[in-house]
Amino acid sequence: MLPMGCMVGPKYSRPEEQKAERYQNTEIPIDTAKSVVNLKWFDIFDDDVLEGLINKGIENNYDMKIAMARLERARAELGYSKADLYPSFQYGGTVYANKDAFLPTNVGASMNWELDFWGKVRHQNKALQAELLATEEARKVILTGIISDIAISYFQLRDLDNQLDITKKTLVARQESFNIINERFIKGYVSEVDKVQIEQQVAIAEAGIPRIERQITFLENVISVLLGQVPGRIERGKANSDQKLVTDIPLSLPSKLLENRPDVRQAELYYVSANEKIGVAQAMRYPSFNIAAIAGFASVYVSDLFQDSSYKQNASAGVVGPIFNFGKNKRRVEIYRQEAEQSKFYYQKTYLIAISEVEQSLQDVKTYKQEWQARNKQVQAARKNLELSDARYYNGYVSYLEVLDVQRNLYEAELELSRLSQQQLSATVQLYKALGGGWN
């Protein structure tokens, strides 16, 4: 058993958080027995292509590789620090050819051991262990970010695909209307105003296509970087309108975020580490104890080096400690104490942000659904309105200005409905992430 003394320094206790008993933006009953971490990320998606992209991102994403390298370094630093608890052994030897130099030839081994009497090394090890665990939580934060970023970018891409399809169909419809009206203009049935107005609408639809194609290329490049691959075309799966995400995500108590959210756990572990460093600083105010031993052979003549008479050994113990350094050691303790205080406040802030993100995600999921339902009614009504307006125009009851207004409303409503489909899907992913799911 290693000779240890008492450990100076504060003992860790979890800070008080501002408790929330329930979420205000949901009527869903909270099940304290369930947790979102029991719902794996691949269980919430119903698109094999999307799942394949996410798996590729997890494997190849460079942020993920950087996180893994940091994790391995943290493990190495912990092992490096743990070695300080044990004695160190060295060997050495020197050969002198000139006997008149009065320097004996020698070979031997030595041992040096600084006793961790006040817990300086143990506190340091605990600090590094907490930082190692925090690094693991940071890896989980990056993992959830990769999953959600790929999924949301994919839904945005499929939304742009749908917008491009809507715009192309709109262009075809307007081109057909232009052909009819231009023919009527040539025959003198309508004025040039009608012809110019529909010509303008054709140009607007034409201009929309390259704009959307530019946005598609941008998003494909974004997804390619997330996948850790050279930018190129991204494979498509289901359209957003065909996606069926799991919507009954289990809600646990807000306090469960302390266990589910890796960023909250990371912030707490950094506070644990900062708290242990106070103990390191306090231990440095006390004397340190050292044991040393040397054993080996020394002789003026190399031929007599390993004779019994040449054998030497020695052991010693020492103590060294501060006497007066104008309050430097005391200030060191205060520095680490204030750093720990900052870490505590950051942890408490992270917890509040976590609750805020869940509240916002719950509200987003609910309101995007309501907005989509209303917008869908608008699209259906606009399509019927266009059908009636076309009939009224060709029968001479209204000017073409009314038809153009109905066409614009329908086009904008269809684009907005497409965006709302994407936003509903993205909000569900954000809720899953906010609740702390996806990393295991």
mmCIF file with all atom_site columns, N, CA, C and O in Angstrom, residues 381-425:
data_model
loop_
_atom_site.group_PDB
_atom_site.id
_atom_site.type_symbol
_atom_site.label_atom_id
_atom_site.label_alt_id
_atom_site.label_comp_id
_atom_site.label_asym_id
_atom_site.label_entity_id
_atom_site.label_seq_id
_atom_site.pdbx_PDB_ins_code
_atom_site.Cartn_x
_atom_site.Cartn_y
_atom_site.Cartn_z
_atom_site.occupancy
_atom_site.B_iso_or_equiv
_atom_site.pdbx_formal_charge
_atom_site.auth_seq_id
_atom_site.auth_comp_id
_atom_site.auth_asym_id
_atom_site.auth_atom_id
_atom_site.pdbx_PDB_model_num
ATOM 1   N N  . ALA A 1 381 ? -57.145 25.995 -51.351 1.00 0.00 ? 381 ALA A N  1
ATOM 2   C CA . ALA A 1 381 ? -58.075 27.058 -51.760 1.00 0.00 ? 381 ALA A CA 1
ATOM 3   C C  . ALA A 1 381 ? -57.510 27.843 -52.940 1.00 0.00 ? 381 ALA A C  1
ATOM 4   O O  . ALA A 1 381 ? -58.253 28.231 -53.859 1.00 0.00 ? 381 ALA A O  1
ATOM 5   N N  . ALA A 1 382 ? -56.188 28.088 -52.929 1.00 0.00 ? 382 ALA A N  1
ATOM 6   C CA . ALA A 1 382 ? -55.561 28.852 -54.012 1.00 0.00 ? 382 ALA A CA 1
ATOM 7   C C  . ALA A 1 382 ? -55.644 28.095 -55.335 1.00 0.00 ? 382 ALA A C  1
ATOM 8   O O  . ALA A 1 382 ? -55.834 28.708 -56.402 1.00 0.00 ? 382 ALA A O  1
ATOM 9   N N  . ARG A 1 383 ? -55.495 26.781 -55.306 1.00 0.00 ? 383 ARG A N  1
ATOM 10  C CA . ARG A 1 383 ? -55.596 25.988 -56.533 1.00 0.00 ? 383 ARG A CA 1
ATOM 11  C C  . ARG A 1 383 ? -57.009 26.058 -57.103 1.00 0.00 ? 383 ARG A C  1
ATOM 12  O O  . ARG A 1 383 ? -57.198 26.182 -58.326 1.00 0.00 ? 383 ARG A O  1
ATOM 13  N N  . LYS A 1 384 ? -57.997 25.981 -56.227 1.00 0.00 ? 384 LYS A N  1
ATOM 14  C CA . LYS A 1 384 ? -59.387 26.089 -56.682 1.00 0.00 ? 384 LYS A CA 1
ATOM 15  C C  . LYS A 1 384 ? -59.670 27.489 -57.211 1.00 0.00 ? 384 LYS A C  1
ATOM 16  O O  . LYS A 1 384 ? -60.354 27.660 -58.241 1.00 0.00 ? 384 LYS A O  1
ATOM 17  N N  . ASN A 1 385 ? -59.101 28.483 -56.520 1.00 0.00 ? 385 ASN A N  1
ATOM 18  C CA . ASN A 1 385 ? -59.292 29.874 -56.936 1.00 0.00 ? 385 ASN A CA 1
ATOM 19  C C  . ASN A 1 385 ? -58.699 30.127 -58.324 1.00 0.00 ? 385 ASN A C  1
ATOM 20  O O  . ASN A 1 385 ? -59.283 30.828 -59.153 1.00 0.00 ? 385 ASN A O  1
ATOM 21  N N  . LEU A 1 386 ? -57.518 29.527 -58.607 1.00 0.00 ? 386 LEU A N  1
ATOM 22  C CA . LEU A 1 386 ? -56.889 29.695 -59.911 1.00 0.00 ? 386 LEU A CA 1
ATOM 23  C C  . LEU A 1 386 ? -57.734 29.070 -61.006 1.00 0.00 ? 386 LEU A C  1
ATOM 24  O O  . LEU A 1 386 ? -57.892 29.641 -62.100 1.00 0.00 ? 386 LEU A O  1
ATOM 25  N N  . GLU A 1 387 ? -58.292 27.914 -60.695 1.00 0.00 ? 387 GLU A N  1
ATOM 26  C CA . GLU A 1 387 ? -59.152 27.239 -61.676 1.00 0.00 ? 387 GLU A CA 1
ATOM 27  C C  . GLU A 1 387 ? -60.356 28.111 -62.023 1.00 0.00 ? 387 GLU A C  1
ATOM 28  O O  . GLU A 1 387 ? -60.711 28.284 -63.196 1.00 0.00 ? 387 GLU A O  1
ATOM 29  N N  . LEU A 1 388 ? -60.981 28.710 -61.007 1.00 0.00 ? 388 LEU A N  1
ATOM 30  C CA . LEU A 1 388 ? -62.150 29.564 -61.236 1.00 0.00 ? 388 LEU A CA 1
ATOM 31  C C  . LEU A 1 388 ? -61.767 30.868 -61.936 1.00 0.00 ? 388 LEU A C  1
ATOM 32  O O  . LEU A 1 388 ? -62.496 31.348 -62.820 1.00 0.00 ? 388 LEU A O  1
ATOM 33  N N  . SER A 1 389 ? -60.619 31.425 -61.537 1.00 0.00 ? 389 SER A N  1
ATOM 34  C CA . SER A 1 389 ? -60.184 32.696 -62.136 1.00 0.00 ? 389 SER A CA 1
ATOM 35  C C  . SER A 1 389 ? -59.866 32.530 -63.610 1.00 0.00 ? 389 SER A C  1
ATOM 36  O O  . SER A 1 389 ? -60.169 33.411 -64.433 1.00 0.00 ? 389 SER A O  1
ATOM 37  N N  . ASP A 1 390 ? -59.206 31.394 -63.963 1.00 0.00 ? 390 ASP A N  1
ATOM 38  C CA . ASP A 1 390 ? -58.931 31.121 -65.375 1.00 0.00 ? 390 ASP A CA 1
ATOM 39  C C  . ASP A 1 390 ? -60.227 31.070 -66.177 1.00 0.00 ? 390 ASP A C  1
ATOM 40  O O  . ASP A 1 390 ? -60.332 31.646 -67.284 1.00 0.00 ? 390 ASP A O  1
ATOM 41  N N  . ALA A 1 391 ? -61.228 30.410 -65.642 1.00 0.00 ? 391 ALA A N  1
ATOM 42  C CA . ALA A 1 391 ? -62.516 30.274 -66.344 1.00 0.00 ? 391 ALA A CA 1
ATOM 43  C C  . ALA A 1 391 ? -63.182 31.639 -66.496 1.00 0.00 ? 391 ALA A C  1
ATOM 44  O O  . ALA A 1 391 ? -63.734 31.966 -67.573 1.00 0.00 ? 391 ALA A O  1
ATOM 45  N N  . ARG A 1 392 ? -63.112 32.456 -65.440 1.00 0.00 ? 392 ARG A N  1
ATOM 46  C CA . ARG A 1 392 ? -63.722 33.791 -65.487 1.00 0.00 ? 392 ARG A CA 1
ATOM 47  C C  . ARG A 1 392 ? -63.013 34.670 -66.526 1.00 0.00 ? 392 ARG A C  1
ATOM 48  O O  . ARG A 1 392 ? -63.648 35.443 -67.238 1.00 0.00 ? 392 ARG A O  1
ATOM 49  N N  . TYR A 1 393 ? -61.674 34.532 -66.591 1.00 0.00 ? 393 TYR A N  1
ATOM 50  C CA . TYR A 1 393 ? -60.918 35.356 -67.537 1.00 0.00 ? 393 TYR A CA 1
ATOM 51  C C  . TYR A 1 393 ? -61.229 34.973 -68.981 1.00 0.00 ? 393 TYR A C  1
ATOM 52  O O  . TYR A 1 393 ? -61.502 35.844 -69.840 1.00 0.00 ? 393 TYR A O  1
ATOM 53  N N  . TYR A 1 394 ? -61.199 33.677 -69.274 1.00 0.00 ? 394 TYR A N  1
ATOM 54  C CA . TYR A 1 394 ? -61.417 33.240 -70.655 1.00 0.00 ? 394 TYR A CA 1
ATOM 55  C C  . TYR A 1 394 ? -62.868 33.443 -71.108 1.00 0.00 ? 394 TYR A C  1
ATOM 56  O O  . TYR A 1 394 ? -63.151 33.422 -72.308 1.00 0.00 ? 394 TYR A O  1
ATOM 57  N N  . ASN A 1 395 ? -63.739 33.643 -70.121 1.00 0.00 ? 395 ASN A N  1
ATOM 58  C CA . ASN A 1 395 ? -65.121 33.977 -70.481 1.00 0.00 ? 395 ASN A CA 1
ATOM 59  C C  . ASN A 1 395 ? -65.364 35.488 -70.468 1.00 0.00 ? 395 ASN A C  1
ATOM 60  O O  . ASN A 1 395 ? -66.505 35.940 -70.620 1.00 0.00 ? 395 ASN A O  1
ATOM 61  N N  . GLY A 1 396 ? -64.304 36.239 -70.234 1.00 0.00 ? 396 GLY A N  1
ATOM 62  C CA . GLY A 1 396 ? -64.376 37.693 -70.353 1.00 0.00 ? 396 GLY A CA 1
ATOM 63  C C  . GLY A 1 396 ? -64.959 38.419 -69.168 1.00 0.00 ? 396 GLY A C  1
ATOM 64  O O  . GLY A 1 396 ? -65.338 39.596 -69.278 1.00 0.00 ? 396 GLY A O  1
ATOM 65  N N  . TYR A 1 397 ? -65.047 37.785 -68.009 1.00 0.00 ? 397 TYR A N  1
ATOM 66  C CA . TYR A 1 397 ? -65.651 38.430 -66.843 1.00 0.00 ? 397 TYR A CA 1
ATOM 67  C C  . TYR A 1 397 ? -64.658 39.288 -66.040 1.00 0.00 ? 397 TYR A C  1
ATOM 68  O O  . TYR A 1 397 ? -65.065 40.221 -65.362 1.00 0.00 ? 397 TYR A O  1
ATOM 69  N N  . VAL A 1 398 ? -63.356 38.931 -66.064 1.00 0.00 ? 398 VAL A N  1
ATOM 70  C CA . VAL A 1 398 ? -62.353 39.667 -65.280 1.00 0.00 ? 398 VAL A CA 1
ATOM 71  C C  . VAL A 1 398 ? -61.144 39.922 -66.159 1.00 0.00 ? 398 VAL A C  1
ATOM 72  O O  . VAL A 1 398 ? -60.952 39.291 -67.205 1.00 0.00 ? 398 VAL A O  1
ATOM 73  N N  . SER A 1 399 ? -60.275 40.858 -65.700 1.00 0.00 ? 399 SER A N  1
ATOM 74  C CA . SER A 1 399 ? -59.020 41.112 -66.399 1.00 0.00 ? 399 SER A CA 1
ATOM 75  C C  . SER A 1 399 ? -57.979 40.066 -65.996 1.00 0.00 ? 399 SER A C  1
ATOM 76  O O  . SER A 1 399 ? -58.137 39.369 -64.976 1.00 0.00 ? 399 SER A O  1
ATOM 77  N N  . TYR A 1 400 ? -56.920 40.010 -66.770 1.00 0.00 ? 400 TYR A N  1
ATOM 78  C CA . TYR A 1 400 ? -55.879 39.021 -66.466 1.00 0.00 ? 400 TYR A CA 1
ATOM 79  C C  . TYR A 1 400 ? -55.116 39.372 -65.187 1.00 0.00 ? 400 TYR A C  1
ATOM 80  O O  . TYR A 1 400 ? -54.435 38.533 -64.608 1.00 0.00 ? 400 TYR A O  1
ATOM 81  N N  . LEU A 1 401 ? -55.241 40.597 -64.745 1.00 0.00 ? 401 LEU A N  1
ATOM 82  C CA . LEU A 1 401 ? -54.580 41.015 -63.516 1.00 0.00 ? 401 LEU A CA 1
ATOM 83  C C  . LEU A 1 401 ? -55.029 40.166 -62.326 1.00 0.00 ? 401 LEU A C  1
ATOM 84  O O  . LEU A 1 401 ? -54.231 39.816 -61.453 1.00 0.00 ? 401 LEU A O  1
ATOM 85  N N  . GLU A 1 402 ? -56.335 39.827 -62.317 1.00 0.00 ? 402 GLU A N  1
ATOM 86  C CA . GLU A 1 402 ? -56.852 38.978 -61.229 1.00 0.00 ? 402 GLU A CA 1
ATOM 87  C C  . GLU A 1 402 ? -56.223 37.588 -61.298 1.00 0.00 ? 402 GLU A C  1
ATOM 88  O O  . GLU A 1 402 ? -55.845 37.018 -60.272 1.00 0.00 ? 402 GLU A O  1
ATOM 89  N N  . VAL A 1 403 ? -56.081 37.041 -62.487 1.00 0.00 ? 403 VAL A N  1
ATOM 90  C CA . VAL A 1 403 ? -55.484 35.718 -62.649 1.00 0.00 ? 403 VAL A CA 1
ATOM 91  C C  . VAL A 1 403 ? -54.031 35.723 -62.178 1.00 0.00 ? 403 VAL A C  1
ATOM 92  O O  . VAL A 1 403 ? -53.567 34.806 -61.498 1.00 0.00 ? 403 VAL A O  1
ATOM 93  N N  . LEU A 1 404 ? -53.288 36.764 -62.535 1.00 0.00 ? 404 LEU A N  1
ATOM 94  C CA . LEU A 1 404 ? -51.888 36.863 -62.130 1.00 0.00 ? 404 LEU A CA 1
ATOM 95  C C  . LEU A 1 404 ? -51.748 36.911 -60.608 1.00 0.00 ? 404 LEU A C  1
ATOM 96  O O  . LEU A 1 404 ? -50.847 36.297 -60.023 1.00 0.00 ? 404 LEU A O  1
ATOM 97  N N  . ASP A 1 405 ? -52.640 37.643 -59.982 1.00 0.00 ? 405 ASP A N  1
ATOM 98  C CA . ASP A 1 405 ? -52.598 37.744 -58.520 1.00 0.00 ? 405 ASP A CA 1
ATOM 99  C C  . ASP A 1 405 ? -52.849 36.390 -57.880 1.00 0.00 ? 405 ASP A C  1
ATOM 100 O O  . ASP A 1 405 ? -52.162 36.007 -56.913 1.00 0.00 ? 405 ASP A O  1
ATOM 101 N N  . VAL A 1 406 ? -53.785 35.632 -58.416 1.00 0.00 ? 406 VAL A N  1
ATOM 102 C CA . VAL A 1 406 ? -54.078 34.291 -57.891 1.00 0.00 ? 406 VAL A CA 1
ATOM 103 C C  . VAL A 1 406 ? -52.893 33.356 -58.147 1.00 0.00 ? 406 VAL A C  1
ATOM 104 O O  . VAL A 1 406 ? -52.522 32.545 -57.285 1.00 0.00 ? 406 VAL A O  1
ATOM 105 N N  . GLN A 1 407 ? -52.266 33.459 -59.312 1.00 0.00 ? 407 GLN A N  1
ATOM 106 C CA . GLN A 1 407 ? -51.097 32.629 -59.615 1.00 0.00 ? 407 GLN A CA 1
ATOM 107 C C  . GLN A 1 407 ? -49.951 32.892 -58.640 1.00 0.00 ? 407 GLN A C  1
ATOM 108 O O  . GLN A 1 407 ? -49.304 31.964 -58.155 1.00 0.00 ? 407 GLN A O  1
ATOM 109 N N  . ARG A 1 408 ? -49.703 34.176 -58.385 1.00 0.00 ? 408 ARG A N  1
ATOM 110 C CA . ARG A 1 408 ? -48.627 34.531 -57.444 1.00 0.00 ? 408 ARG A CA 1
ATOM 111 C C  . ARG A 1 408 ? -48.916 33.974 -56.055 1.00 0.00 ? 408 ARG A C  1
ATOM 112 O O  . ARG A 1 408 ? -48.028 33.431 -55.394 1.00 0.00 ? 408 ARG A O  1
ATOM 113 N N  . ASN A 1 409 ? -50.132 34.112 -55.608 1.00 0.00 ? 409 ASN A N  1
ATOM 114 C CA . ASN A 1 409 ? -50.498 33.620 -54.279 1.00 0.00 ? 409 ASN A CA 1
ATOM 115 C C  . ASN A 1 409 ? -50.318 32.102 -54.172 1.00 0.00 ? 409 ASN A C  1
ATOM 116 O O  . ASN A 1 409 ? -49.840 31.591 -53.159 1.00 0.00 ? 409 ASN A O  1
ATOM 117 N N  . LEU A 1 410 ? -50.703 31.398 -55.231 1.00 0.00 ? 410 LEU A N  1
ATOM 118 C CA . LEU A 1 410 ? -50.570 29.946 -55.219 1.00 0.00 ? 410 LEU A CA 1
ATOM 119 C C  . LEU A 1 410 ? -49.094 29.544 -55.186 1.00 0.00 ? 410 LEU A C  1
ATOM 120 O O  . LEU A 1 410 ? -48.695 28.670 -54.398 1.00 0.00 ? 410 LEU A O  1
ATOM 121 N N  . TYR A 1 411 ? -48.289 30.161 -56.021 1.00 0.00 ? 411 TYR A N  1
ATOM 122 C CA . TYR A 1 411 ? -46.864 29.847 -56.090 1.00 0.00 ? 411 TYR A CA 1
ATOM 123 C C  . TYR A 1 411 ? -46.182 30.084 -54.737 1.00 0.00 ? 411 TYR A C  1
ATOM 124 O O  . TYR A 1 411 ? -45.446 29.222 -54.223 1.00 0.00 ? 411 TYR A O  1
ATOM 125 N N  . GLU A 1 412 ? -46.445 31.224 -54.138 1.00 0.00 ? 412 GLU A N  1
ATOM 126 C CA . GLU A 1 412 ? -45.840 31.545 -52.839 1.00 0.00 ? 412 GLU A CA 1
ATOM 127 C C  . GLU A 1 412 ? -46.342 30.611 -51.743 1.00 0.00 ? 412 GLU A C  1
ATOM 128 O O  . GLU A 1 412 ? -45.569 30.207 -50.855 1.00 0.00 ? 412 GLU A O  1
ATOM 129 N N  . ALA A 1 413 ? -47.619 30.267 -51.788 1.00 0.00 ? 413 ALA A N  1
ATOM 130 C CA . ALA A 1 413 ? -48.183 29.360 -50.778 1.00 0.00 ? 413 ALA A CA 1
ATOM 131 C C  . ALA A 1 413 ? -47.585 27.961 -50.900 1.00 0.00 ? 413 ALA A C  1
ATOM 132 O O  . ALA A 1 413 ? -47.307 27.304 -49.892 1.00 0.00 ? 413 ALA A O  1
ATOM 133 N N  . GLU A 1 414 ? -47.389 27.488 -52.132 1.00 0.00 ? 414 GLU A N  1
ATOM 134 C CA . GLU A 1 414 ? -46.784 26.165 -52.335 1.00 0.00 ? 414 GLU A CA 1
ATOM 135 C C  . GLU A 1 414 ? -45.336 26.136 -51.848 1.00 0.00 ? 414 GLU A C  1
ATOM 136 O O  . GLU A 1 414 ? -44.908 25.163 -51.219 1.00 0.00 ? 414 GLU A O  1
ATOM 137 N N  . LEU A 1 415 ? -44.592 27.198 -52.125 1.00 0.00 ? 415 LEU A N  1
ATOM 138 C CA . LEU A 1 415 ? -43.206 27.268 -51.630 1.00 0.00 ? 415 LEU A CA 1
ATOM 139 C C  . LEU A 1 415 ? -43.177 27.304 -50.104 1.00 0.00 ? 415 LEU A C  1
ATOM 140 O O  . LEU A 1 415 ? -42.348 26.647 -49.470 1.00 0.00 ? 415 LEU A O  1
ATOM 141 N N  . GLU A 1 416 ? -44.082 28.070 -49.504 1.00 0.00 ? 416 GLU A N  1
ATOM 142 C CA . GLU A 1 416 ? -44.112 28.173 -48.043 1.00 0.00 ? 416 GLU A CA 1
ATOM 143 C C  . GLU A 1 416 ? -44.529 26.843 -47.414 1.00 0.00 ? 416 GLU A C  1
ATOM 144 O O  . GLU A 1 416 ? -44.007 26.451 -46.362 1.00 0.00 ? 416 GLU A O  1
ATOM 145 N N  . LEU A 1 417 ? -45.457 26.142 -48.047 1.00 0.00 ? 417 LEU A N  1
ATOM 146 C CA . LEU A 1 417 ? -45.870 24.841 -47.538 1.00 0.00 ? 417 LEU A CA 1
ATOM 147 C C  . LEU A 1 417 ? -44.695 23.865 -47.579 1.00 0.00 ? 417 LEU A C  1
ATOM 148 O O  . LEU A 1 417 ? -44.508 23.058 -46.656 1.00 0.00 ? 417 LEU A O  1
ATOM 149 N N  . SER A 1 418 ? -43.906 23.930 -48.641 1.00 0.00 ? 418 SER A N  1
ATOM 150 C CA . SER A 1 418 ? -42.720 23.077 -48.739 1.00 0.00 ? 418 SER A CA 1
ATOM 151 C C  . SER A 1 418 ? -41.730 23.384 -47.620 1.00 0.00 ? 418 SER A C  1
ATOM 152 O O  . SER A 1 418 ? -41.188 22.481 -46.980 1.00 0.00 ? 418 SER A O  1
ATOM 153 N N  . ARG A 1 419 ? -41.507 24.683 -47.363 1.00 0.00 ? 419 ARG A N  1
ATOM 154 C CA . ARG A 1 419 ? -40.587 25.073 -46.282 1.00 0.00 ? 419 ARG A CA 1
ATOM 155 C C  . ARG A 1 419 ? -41.102 24.615 -44.927 1.00 0.00 ? 419 ARG A C  1
ATOM 156 O O  . ARG A 1 419 ? -40.321 24.186 -44.064 1.00 0.00 ? 419 ARG A O  1
ATOM 157 N N  . LEU A 1 420 ? -42.395 24.693 -44.725 1.00 0.00 ? 420 LEU A N  1
ATOM 158 C CA . LEU A 1 420 ? -42.962 24.270 -43.437 1.00 0.00 ? 420 LEU A CA 1
ATOM 159 C C  . LEU A 1 420 ? -42.827 22.769 -43.233 1.00 0.00 ? 420 LEU A C  1
ATOM 160 O O  . LEU A 1 420 ? -42.640 22.308 -42.099 1.00 0.00 ? 420 LEU A O  1
ATOM 161 N N  . SER A 1 421 ? -42.906 21.998 -44.295 1.00 0.00 ? 421 SER A N  1
ATOM 162 C CA . SER A 1 421 ? -42.681 20.550 -44.175 1.00 0.00 ? 421 SER A CA 1
ATOM 163 C C  . SER A 1 421 ? -41.268 20.291 -43.677 1.00 0.00 ? 421 SER A C  1
ATOM 164 O O  . SER A 1 421 ? -41.040 19.448 -42.797 1.00 0.00 ? 421 SER A O  1
ATOM 165 N N  . GLN A 1 422 ? -40.310 21.014 -44.251 1.00 0.00 ? 422 GLN A N  1
ATOM 166 C CA . GLN A 1 422 ? -38.910 20.878 -43.815 1.00 0.00 ? 422 GLN A CA 1
ATOM 167 C C  . GLN A 1 422 ? -38.743 21.343 -42.380 1.00 0.00 ? 422 GLN A C  1
ATOM 168 O O  . GLN A 1 422 ? -38.040 20.702 -41.578 1.00 0.00 ? 422 GLN A O  1
ATOM 169 N N  . GLN A 1 423 ? -39.376 22.451 -42.011 1.00 0.00 ? 423 GLN A N  1
ATOM 170 C CA . GLN A 1 423 ? -39.221 22.993 -40.665 1.00 0.00 ? 423 GLN A CA 1
ATOM 171 C C  . GLN A 1 423 ? -39.838 22.085 -39.608 1.00 0.00 ? 423 GLN A C  1
ATOM 172 O O  . GLN A 1 423 ? -39.325 21.990 -38.495 1.00 0.00 ? 423 GLN A O  1
ATOM 173 N N  . GLN A 1 424 ? -40.934 21.408 -39.968 1.00 0.00 ? 424 GLN A N  1
ATOM 174 C CA . GLN A 1 424 ? -41.511 20.427 -39.037 1.00 0.00 ? 424 GLN A CA 1
ATOM 175 C C  . GLN A 1 424 ? -40.525 19.302 -38.750 1.00 0.00 ? 424 GLN A C  1
ATOM 176 O O  . GLN A 1 424 ? -40.304 18.921 -37.585 1.00 0.00 ? 424 GLN A O  1
ATOM 177 N N  . LEU A 1 425 ? -39.920 18.777 -39.800 1.00 0.00 ? 425 LEU A N  1
ATOM 178 C CA . LEU A 1 425 ? -38.956 17.683 -39.646 1.00 0.00 ? 425 LEU A CA 1
ATOM 179 C C  . LEU A 1 425 ? -37.732 18.150 -38.853 1.00 0.00 ? 425 LEU A C  1
ATOM 180 O O  . LEU A 1 425 ? -37.266 17.462 -37.936 1.00 0.00 ? 425 LEU A O  1
#
